[in-house]
Amino acid sequence: MSKLNKATGVLAAGFFINMCIGILYAWSVFKQSLVEQGWSNADASMPYTVATICFALSLLVAGNLQDRMGPRKVLILGTIMVAVGMIVSSFATTPMTLLLSFGVITGSGIGIGYACLSPAAMKWFHPSKKGLVNGLIAAGFGLAAVYLAPLTSTLIASFGINTSFLILGLGVLAIALPLACTINNPPADYVPETPAGYKAKSGSGQVSMGWREMVKTPQFYSLWLMYALASSAGLMVIGNITSIAVKQANLTQAAFLVVVLAIFNSGGRVAAGILSDKIGGVRTLLLAFIMQGINMAMFASYDNEIMLMVGAAMAGVGYGTLLAVFPSITADYYGLKNYGGNYGVLYTAWGVSGFIGPVVAATAVDMTGNYVMAYSICAGMLVVAVVLALVTKPVQAKEIAAEPAAA
């Protein structure tokens, strides 16, 4: 198999694995069914909350593991855990059982699998393609929402919630697990093909750091804050778009906005990845922050279907940009050798944003009865992100040389 075919094969496998393990996006459908069966909203929401926490924590651990062991074994473990968690969920009859099966096992499996895909794919392609590769890998995860929500809804209507868990779990075993077996790092002597007309940037490719050195650089804290603040704004909209539609436009049937968000979230990942390869990651983020900040400042005025679709699309692109560009920046600033562990540490910002976004929305509605205050807070967070993007500069190899070696 040629170098190009193998590289393309790894990228395609990663894309489709993410489409399978993006099962997290189907939870809103499961939640609705559980509530209809008599579960409280709190009990029906908790497995998802636990799954997102386990996702972020397991990615942190798995990133380091795949740096040491390679991606294949770790990825296989992750896909098996996703499937087993779903299958065990099919037998769950209590909130605690579902919390452990879906929340802990499936959530951890998603994080373990997700941690392995970008590092492996990036190593097969030229460094100038980091953004495109990350964008495509991340788009697979985002696109899962487009087909999994309607598929899950259809399965539940036809077979019931328990059998639906089982079918989806078996689907992961049948599709994602064989694909996971094809993912590996390139040989040590592998050199990716250089694109025609490529000119290396001054000082590029000279930095290689582990997470202990990374957290000593000011750039890490700037990136972490930008990731947390911008993700919080995106997740606030994503988690509340149907409720927002009811409040602002009296739209009781607003599932189409979820699809709009998912499509533009995924498309934004690919487009932002390509753009970051051309103009740089931080500049791409700056554009996304400005766009999302304006969107948040105007969101309270969106009072009809068309305007809400525009707002959802902009929120999707803004959020999707983060998931494509921050991995690329991590590789650019700190190198590919320890990328898995480094990005796992940076990704804790996303885990924190999973708390901030919902809390901002819930507090605003409880205090004022609408989302206006939430939009203002999110716009303020994005202003801070814009400032940070303006002052953040790449890590230079000469700066690293001046640092003492990590113990």
mmCIF file of C-alpha atoms in Angstrom, residues 4-327:
data_model
loop_
_atom_site.group_PDB
_atom_site.id
_atom_site.type_symbol
_atom_site.label_atom_id
_atom_site.label_comp_id
_atom_site.label_asym_id
_atom_site.label_seq_id
_atom_site.Cartn_x
_atom_site.Cartn_y
_atom_site.Cartn_z
ATOM 1 C CA LEU A 4 -0.845 8.219 0.409
ATOM 2 C CA ASN A 5 -3.303 5.322 0.489
ATOM 3 C CA LYS A 6 -2.264 4.351 4.010
ATOM 4 C CA ALA A 7 -2.472 7.929 5.250
ATOM 5 C CA THR A 8 -5.893 8.383 3.647
ATOM 6 C CA GLY A 9 -7.021 5.045 5.095
ATOM 7 C CA VAL A 10 -6.054 6.072 8.645
ATOM 8 C CA LEU A 11 -7.819 9.427 8.224
ATOM 9 C CA ALA A 12 -10.996 7.806 6.850
ATOM 10 C CA ALA A 13 -11.027 5.166 9.588
ATOM 11 C CA GLY A 14 -10.666 7.866 12.237
ATOM 12 C CA PHE A 15 -13.525 9.848 10.718
ATOM 13 C CA PHE A 16 -15.924 6.886 10.747
ATOM 14 C CA ILE A 17 -14.867 5.707 14.207
ATOM 15 C CA ASN A 18 -15.747 9.164 15.530
ATOM 16 C CA MET A 19 -19.116 8.945 13.804
ATOM 17 C CA CYS A 20 -19.727 5.740 15.759
ATOM 18 C CA ILE A 21 -18.445 6.775 19.192
ATOM 19 C CA GLY A 22 -20.217 10.130 18.964
ATOM 20 C CA ILE A 23 -23.081 8.264 20.617
ATOM 21 C CA LEU A 24 -23.069 10.973 23.288
ATOM 22 C CA TYR A 25 -25.117 13.091 20.879
ATOM 23 C CA ALA A 26 -28.016 10.624 21.020
ATOM 24 C CA TRP A 27 -28.560 11.150 24.746
ATOM 25 C CA SER A 28 -31.229 13.825 24.385
ATOM 26 C CA VAL A 29 -33.428 11.237 22.662
ATOM 27 C CA PHE A 30 -32.781 8.653 25.383
ATOM 28 C CA LYS A 31 -33.470 11.273 28.032
ATOM 29 C CA GLN A 32 -36.837 12.166 26.534
ATOM 30 C CA SER A 33 -37.839 8.496 26.460
ATOM 31 C CA LEU A 34 -36.746 7.957 30.071
ATOM 32 C CA VAL A 35 -38.735 10.970 31.246
ATOM 33 C CA GLU A 36 -41.793 9.661 29.408
ATOM 34 C CA GLN A 37 -41.347 6.407 31.321
ATOM 35 C CA GLY A 38 -41.516 8.298 34.613
ATOM 36 C CA TRP A 39 -37.887 9.157 35.358
ATOM 37 C CA SER A 40 -37.190 12.610 36.774
ATOM 38 C CA ASN A 41 -35.303 15.116 34.610
ATOM 39 C CA ALA A 42 -32.405 14.990 37.065
ATOM 40 C CA ASP A 43 -32.150 11.185 36.949
ATOM 41 C CA ALA A 44 -32.444 11.161 33.169
ATOM 42 C CA SER A 45 -29.769 13.864 32.766
ATOM 43 C CA MET A 46 -27.174 12.500 35.181
ATOM 44 C CA PRO A 47 -25.749 9.704 32.931
ATOM 45 C CA TYR A 48 -24.959 12.320 30.275
ATOM 46 C CA THR A 49 -23.337 14.633 32.826
ATOM 47 C CA VAL A 50 -21.192 11.809 34.190
ATOM 48 C CA ALA A 51 -20.324 10.699 30.648
ATOM 49 C CA THR A 52 -18.981 14.155 29.734
ATOM 50 C CA ILE A 53 -16.848 14.245 32.888
ATOM 51 C CA CYS A 54 -15.487 10.744 32.220
ATOM 52 C CA PHE A 55 -14.922 11.703 28.579
ATOM 53 C CA ALA A 56 -12.651 14.614 29.547
ATOM 54 C CA LEU A 57 -10.798 12.713 32.306
ATOM 55 C CA SER A 58 -10.230 9.562 30.259
ATOM 56 C CA LEU A 59 -8.948 11.591 27.315
ATOM 57 C CA LEU A 60 -6.342 13.055 29.647
ATOM 58 C CA VAL A 61 -5.162 9.567 30.656
ATOM 59 C CA ALA A 62 -5.504 7.946 27.236
ATOM 60 C CA GLY A 63 -3.537 10.709 25.541
ATOM 61 C CA ASN A 64 -0.476 9.811 27.589
ATOM 62 C CA LEU A 65 -1.053 6.084 27.081
ATOM 63 C CA GLN A 66 -1.229 6.334 23.316
ATOM 64 C CA ASP A 67 1.947 8.449 23.260
ATOM 65 C CA ARG A 68 3.735 5.531 24.963
ATOM 66 C CA MET A 69 1.961 2.465 23.527
ATOM 67 C CA GLY A 70 0.775 3.679 20.154
ATOM 68 C CA PRO A 71 -2.855 4.261 19.220
ATOM 69 C CA ARG A 72 -4.147 0.816 18.200
ATOM 70 C CA LYS A 73 -4.366 -1.004 21.535
ATOM 71 C CA VAL A 74 -5.709 2.037 23.358
ATOM 72 C CA LEU A 75 -8.248 2.724 20.610
ATOM 73 C CA ILE A 76 -9.461 -0.876 20.593
ATOM 74 C CA LEU A 77 -9.971 -0.657 24.357
ATOM 75 C CA GLY A 78 -11.948 2.559 23.938
ATOM 76 C CA THR A 79 -14.277 1.225 21.244
ATOM 77 C CA ILE A 80 -14.929 -1.960 23.234
ATOM 78 C CA MET A 81 -15.774 0.125 26.312
ATOM 79 C CA VAL A 82 -18.224 2.261 24.315
ATOM 80 C CA ALA A 83 -19.947 -0.863 23.007
ATOM 81 C CA VAL A 84 -19.972 -2.707 26.340
ATOM 82 C CA GLY A 85 -21.342 0.351 28.123
ATOM 83 C CA MET A 86 -24.201 0.580 25.624
ATOM 84 C CA ILE A 87 -24.939 -3.143 25.819
ATOM 85 C CA VAL A 88 -24.946 -3.122 29.632
ATOM 86 C CA SER A 89 -27.225 -0.068 29.477
ATOM 87 C CA SER A 90 -29.787 -2.220 27.685
ATOM 88 C CA PHE A 91 -30.247 -4.141 30.943
ATOM 89 C CA ALA A 92 -30.365 -1.051 33.179
ATOM 90 C CA THR A 93 -33.540 -0.537 35.198
ATOM 91 C CA THR A 94 -32.348 2.044 37.750
ATOM 92 C CA PRO A 95 -30.705 5.476 37.455
ATOM 93 C CA MET A 96 -27.556 4.266 39.220
ATOM 94 C CA THR A 97 -27.084 1.347 36.823
ATOM 95 C CA LEU A 98 -27.421 3.618 33.799
ATOM 96 C CA LEU A 99 -25.101 6.163 35.390
ATOM 97 C CA LEU A 100 -22.419 3.491 35.705
ATOM 98 C CA SER A 101 -23.002 1.795 32.338
ATOM 99 C CA PHE A 102 -23.498 4.783 30.043
ATOM 100 C CA GLY A 103 -21.997 7.498 32.218
ATOM 101 C CA VAL A 104 -18.808 5.798 33.363
ATOM 102 C CA ILE A 105 -18.129 2.944 30.906
ATOM 103 C CA THR A 106 -19.379 4.467 27.652
ATOM 104 C CA GLY A 107 -18.246 7.997 28.591
ATOM 105 C CA SER A 108 -14.731 6.780 29.416
ATOM 106 C CA GLY A 109 -14.616 4.696 26.255
ATOM 107 C CA ILE A 110 -15.487 7.720 24.114
ATOM 108 C CA GLY A 111 -12.665 9.737 25.662
ATOM 109 C CA ILE A 112 -10.162 6.883 25.287
ATOM 110 C CA GLY A 113 -11.067 6.402 21.636
ATOM 111 C CA TYR A 114 -11.182 10.094 20.789
ATOM 112 C CA ALA A 115 -7.698 10.615 22.276
ATOM 113 C CA CYS A 116 -6.066 8.295 19.749
ATOM 114 C CA LEU A 117 -7.448 9.424 16.412
ATOM 115 C CA SER A 118 -5.939 12.864 15.772
ATOM 116 C CA PRO A 119 -2.389 11.979 16.935
ATOM 117 C CA ALA A 120 -2.244 8.934 14.679
ATOM 118 C CA ALA A 121 -3.709 10.693 11.644
ATOM 119 C CA MET A 122 -1.477 13.773 11.940
ATOM 120 C CA LYS A 123 1.668 11.635 11.926
ATOM 121 C CA TRP A 124 0.754 10.220 8.506
ATOM 122 C CA PHE A 125 0.413 13.649 6.876
ATOM 123 C CA HIS A 126 2.737 16.568 6.268
ATOM 124 C CA PRO A 127 2.786 19.113 9.143
ATOM 125 C CA SER A 128 1.227 21.717 6.830
ATOM 126 C CA LYS A 129 -1.954 19.574 6.810
ATOM 127 C CA LYS A 130 -2.490 19.474 10.600
ATOM 128 C CA GLY A 131 -5.540 21.716 10.465
ATOM 129 C CA LEU A 132 -7.249 19.802 7.664
ATOM 130 C CA VAL A 133 -6.575 16.451 9.326
ATOM 131 C CA ASN A 134 -7.848 17.603 12.709
ATOM 132 C CA GLY A 135 -10.866 19.247 11.105
ATOM 133 C CA LEU A 136 -11.894 16.065 9.300
ATOM 134 C CA ILE A 137 -11.353 13.846 12.343
ATOM 135 C CA ALA A 138 -13.342 16.218 14.552
ATOM 136 C CA ALA A 139 -16.075 16.550 11.907
ATOM 137 C CA GLY A 140 -16.808 12.834 12.209
ATOM 138 C CA PHE A 141 -17.669 13.308 15.867
ATOM 139 C CA GLY A 142 -19.815 16.354 15.124
ATOM 140 C CA LEU A 143 -21.695 14.646 12.279
ATOM 141 C CA ALA A 144 -22.732 11.844 14.626
ATOM 142 C CA ALA A 145 -25.513 14.127 15.857
ATOM 143 C CA VAL A 146 -27.022 14.379 12.371
ATOM 144 C CA TYR A 147 -27.791 10.684 12.021
ATOM 145 C CA LEU A 148 -27.726 9.314 15.587
ATOM 146 C CA ALA A 149 -30.577 11.433 16.965
ATOM 147 C CA PRO A 150 -33.134 10.430 14.293
ATOM 148 C CA LEU A 151 -31.819 6.847 14.213
ATOM 149 C CA THR A 152 -32.145 6.497 17.972
ATOM 150 C CA SER A 153 -35.611 8.026 17.894
ATOM 151 C CA THR A 154 -36.687 5.517 15.237
ATOM 152 C CA LEU A 155 -35.171 2.578 17.146
ATOM 153 C CA ILE A 156 -36.898 3.567 20.385
ATOM 154 C CA ALA A 157 -40.245 3.946 18.604
ATOM 155 C CA SER A 158 -39.848 0.514 16.998
ATOM 156 C CA PHE A 159 -38.090 -1.576 19.635
ATOM 157 C CA GLY A 160 -38.100 0.332 22.931
ATOM 158 C CA ILE A 161 -35.275 2.018 24.802
ATOM 159 C CA ASN A 162 -33.531 -1.104 26.123
ATOM 160 C CA THR A 163 -33.259 -2.814 22.748
ATOM 161 C CA SER A 164 -32.110 0.467 21.209
ATOM 162 C CA PHE A 165 -29.132 0.582 23.580
ATOM 163 C CA LEU A 166 -28.323 -2.995 22.582
ATOM 164 C CA ILE A 167 -28.559 -2.373 18.826
ATOM 165 C CA LEU A 168 -26.372 0.734 18.981
ATOM 166 C CA GLY A 169 -23.808 -1.068 21.146
ATOM 167 C CA LEU A 170 -23.625 -3.976 18.710
ATOM 168 C CA GLY A 171 -23.306 -1.454 15.872
ATOM 169 C CA VAL A 172 -20.199 0.036 17.500
ATOM 170 C CA LEU A 173 -18.709 -3.470 17.823
ATOM 171 C CA ALA A 174 -19.492 -4.283 14.193
ATOM 172 C CA ILE A 175 -18.228 -1.029 12.641
ATOM 173 C CA ALA A 176 -15.865 0.875 14.953
ATOM 174 C CA LEU A 177 -13.911 -2.068 16.364
ATOM 175 C CA PRO A 178 -12.706 -3.451 12.982
ATOM 176 C CA LEU A 179 -11.770 0.090 11.907
ATOM 177 C CA ALA A 180 -9.826 0.572 15.153
ATOM 178 C CA CYS A 181 -7.685 -2.404 14.229
ATOM 179 C CA THR A 182 -6.441 -0.527 11.141
ATOM 180 C CA ILE A 183 -5.141 2.522 13.056
ATOM 181 C CA ASN A 184 -1.444 2.702 13.825
ATOM 182 C CA ASN A 185 1.473 5.125 13.810
ATOM 183 C CA PRO A 186 3.726 5.303 10.745
ATOM 184 C CA PRO A 187 7.133 3.574 10.839
ATOM 185 C CA ALA A 188 9.960 5.431 12.566
ATOM 186 C CA ASP A 189 11.610 6.236 9.216
ATOM 187 C CA TYR A 190 8.386 7.433 7.601
ATOM 188 C CA VAL A 191 8.521 10.841 5.938
ATOM 189 C CA PRO A 192 5.191 12.243 4.689
ATOM 190 C CA GLU A 193 5.093 13.632 1.185
ATOM 191 C CA THR A 194 5.723 17.378 1.011
ATOM 192 C CA PRO A 195 2.959 19.285 -0.828
ATOM 193 C CA ALA A 196 3.975 20.946 -4.083
ATOM 194 C CA GLY A 197 5.085 24.536 -3.579
ATOM 195 C CA TYR A 198 5.304 24.201 0.211
ATOM 196 C CA LYS A 199 7.669 26.629 1.932
ATOM 197 C CA ALA A 200 8.669 25.888 5.521
ATOM 198 C CA LYS A 201 8.009 28.614 8.040
ATOM 199 C CA SER A 202 10.953 30.005 9.939
ATOM 200 C CA GLY A 203 11.594 28.034 13.111
ATOM 201 C CA SER A 204 8.878 25.485 12.424
ATOM 202 C CA GLY A 205 9.182 21.944 13.684
ATOM 203 C CA GLN A 206 11.825 22.741 16.316
ATOM 204 C CA VAL A 207 9.764 22.504 19.517
ATOM 205 C CA SER A 208 9.036 19.192 21.220
ATOM 206 C CA MET A 209 7.755 19.284 24.792
ATOM 207 C CA GLY A 210 5.983 17.040 27.291
ATOM 208 C CA TRP A 211 3.095 18.267 29.394
ATOM 209 C CA ARG A 212 5.348 19.110 32.351
ATOM 210 C CA GLU A 213 7.290 21.571 30.204
ATOM 211 C CA MET A 214 4.118 22.745 28.470
ATOM 212 C CA VAL A 215 2.436 23.927 31.672
ATOM 213 C CA LYS A 216 5.479 26.110 32.414
ATOM 214 C CA THR A 217 4.815 28.224 29.328
ATOM 215 C CA PRO A 218 2.473 31.242 29.481
ATOM 216 C CA GLN A 219 1.019 30.217 26.123
ATOM 217 C CA PHE A 220 -0.570 27.149 27.718
ATOM 218 C CA TYR A 221 -2.605 29.204 30.175
ATOM 219 C CA SER A 222 -3.678 31.594 27.454
ATOM 220 C CA LEU A 223 -4.806 28.688 25.256
ATOM 221 C CA TRP A 224 -6.552 27.001 28.196
ATOM 222 C CA LEU A 225 -8.542 30.122 29.042
ATOM 223 C CA MET A 226 -9.495 30.753 25.410
ATOM 224 C CA TYR A 227 -10.669 27.142 25.060
ATOM 225 C CA ALA A 228 -12.700 27.222 28.292
ATOM 226 C CA LEU A 229 -14.340 30.602 27.655
ATOM 227 C CA ALA A 230 -15.234 30.057 24.001
ATOM 228 C CA SER A 231 -16.436 26.478 24.597
ATOM 229 C CA SER A 232 -18.679 27.675 27.429
ATOM 230 C CA ALA A 233 -20.406 30.094 25.067
ATOM 231 C CA GLY A 234 -20.850 27.429 22.412
ATOM 232 C CA LEU A 235 -22.139 24.791 24.812
ATOM 233 C CA MET A 236 -24.580 27.271 26.358
ATOM 234 C CA VAL A 237 -26.302 27.624 22.981
ATOM 235 C CA ILE A 238 -25.976 23.966 21.982
ATOM 236 C CA GLY A 239 -27.470 22.736 25.249
ATOM 237 C CA ASN A 240 -30.398 25.181 25.228
ATOM 238 C CA ILE A 241 -31.274 25.913 21.600
ATOM 239 C CA THR A 242 -34.732 24.282 21.706
ATOM 240 C CA SER A 243 -35.595 26.061 24.967
ATOM 241 C CA ILE A 244 -34.320 29.332 23.511
ATOM 242 C CA ALA A 245 -36.601 28.825 20.492
ATOM 243 C CA VAL A 246 -39.615 28.433 22.782
ATOM 244 C CA LYS A 247 -38.717 31.517 24.867
ATOM 245 C CA GLN A 248 -37.859 33.877 22.009
ATOM 246 C CA ALA A 249 -39.987 32.733 19.072
ATOM 247 C CA ASN A 250 -42.627 30.471 20.626
ATOM 248 C CA LEU A 251 -41.335 27.593 18.492
ATOM 249 C CA THR A 252 -42.358 24.348 20.148
ATOM 250 C CA GLN A 253 -41.067 22.196 17.281
ATOM 251 C CA ALA A 254 -37.454 23.287 17.020
ATOM 252 C CA ALA A 255 -35.593 20.012 16.458
ATOM 253 C CA PHE A 256 -34.475 21.396 13.086
ATOM 254 C CA LEU A 257 -32.251 23.862 14.969
ATOM 255 C CA VAL A 258 -30.364 20.933 16.507
ATOM 256 C CA VAL A 259 -29.677 19.631 12.988
ATOM 257 C CA VAL A 260 -28.568 23.094 11.827
ATOM 258 C CA LEU A 261 -26.178 23.307 14.773
ATOM 259 C CA ALA A 262 -24.771 19.841 14.075
ATOM 260 C CA ILE A 263 -24.224 20.467 10.357
ATOM 261 C CA PHE A 264 -22.514 23.841 10.821
ATOM 262 C CA ASN A 265 -20.575 22.508 13.825
ATOM 263 C CA SER A 266 -19.137 19.755 11.614
ATOM 264 C CA GLY A 267 -18.644 21.950 8.562
ATOM 265 C CA GLY A 268 -16.992 24.575 10.732
ATOM 266 C CA ARG A 269 -14.453 22.028 11.910
ATOM 267 C CA VAL A 270 -13.338 21.213 8.383
ATOM 268 C CA ALA A 271 -13.394 24.819 7.144
ATOM 269 C CA ALA A 272 -11.537 26.116 10.206
ATOM 270 C CA GLY A 273 -8.960 23.353 9.892
ATOM 271 C CA ILE A 274 -8.232 24.308 6.283
ATOM 272 C CA LEU A 275 -8.150 28.014 7.153
ATOM 273 C CA SER A 276 -5.767 27.451 10.065
ATOM 274 C CA ASP A 277 -3.322 25.720 7.714
ATOM 275 C CA LYS A 278 -3.312 28.873 5.581
ATOM 276 C CA ILE A 279 -3.380 31.765 8.073
ATOM 277 C CA GLY A 280 -2.416 30.097 11.365
ATOM 278 C CA GLY A 281 -4.382 28.657 14.264
ATOM 279 C CA VAL A 282 -4.563 31.700 16.539
ATOM 280 C CA ARG A 283 -5.701 33.984 13.714
ATOM 281 C CA THR A 284 -8.424 31.483 12.854
ATOM 282 C CA LEU A 285 -9.518 31.415 16.483
ATOM 283 C CA LEU A 286 -9.545 35.211 16.596
ATOM 284 C CA LEU A 287 -11.979 35.338 13.672
ATOM 285 C CA ALA A 288 -14.175 32.704 15.324
ATOM 286 C CA PHE A 289 -14.183 34.560 18.666
ATOM 287 C CA ILE A 290 -15.176 37.843 17.014
ATOM 288 C CA MET A 291 -17.949 36.171 15.014
ATOM 289 C CA GLN A 292 -19.282 34.296 18.043
ATOM 290 C CA GLY A 293 -19.050 37.392 20.249
ATOM 291 C CA ILE A 294 -21.169 39.397 17.800
ATOM 292 C CA ASN A 295 -23.575 36.466 17.559
ATOM 293 C CA MET A 296 -23.966 36.348 21.344
ATOM 294 C CA ALA A 297 -24.496 40.098 21.564
ATOM 295 C CA MET A 298 -27.320 39.831 19.026
ATOM 296 C CA PHE A 299 -28.867 36.492 20.030
ATOM 297 C CA ALA A 300 -31.594 38.039 22.212
ATOM 298 C CA SER A 301 -33.031 39.737 19.101
ATOM 299 C CA TYR A 302 -33.464 36.465 17.202
ATOM 300 C CA ASP A 303 -37.238 36.032 17.418
ATOM 301 C CA ASN A 304 -38.155 34.002 14.332
ATOM 302 C CA GLU A 305 -37.163 30.765 12.600
ATOM 303 C CA ILE A 306 -34.802 32.346 10.069
ATOM 304 C CA MET A 307 -32.874 34.416 12.610
ATOM 305 C CA LEU A 308 -32.606 31.478 15.007
ATOM 306 C CA MET A 309 -31.265 29.316 12.179
ATOM 307 C CA VAL A 310 -28.642 31.974 11.416
ATOM 308 C CA GLY A 311 -27.737 32.228 15.099
ATOM 309 C CA ALA A 312 -27.539 28.438 15.464
ATOM 310 C CA ALA A 313 -25.367 28.191 12.339
ATOM 311 C CA MET A 314 -22.931 30.832 13.616
ATOM 312 C CA ALA A 315 -22.807 29.185 17.031
ATOM 313 C CA GLY A 316 -22.120 25.836 15.361
ATOM 314 C CA VAL A 317 -19.269 27.201 13.248
ATOM 315 C CA GLY A 318 -17.776 29.046 16.223
ATOM 316 C CA TYR A 319 -17.851 25.978 18.450
ATOM 317 C CA GLY A 320 -16.681 23.603 15.718
ATOM 318 C CA THR A 321 -13.671 25.822 15.052
ATOM 319 C CA LEU A 322 -12.401 25.178 18.577
ATOM 320 C CA LEU A 323 -12.420 21.392 18.185
ATOM 321 C CA ALA A 324 -10.422 21.577 14.954
ATOM 322 C CA VAL A 325 -7.949 24.361 15.715
ATOM 323 C CA PHE A 326 -6.887 23.785 19.333
ATOM 324 C CA PRO A 327 -5.504 20.309 18.524
#
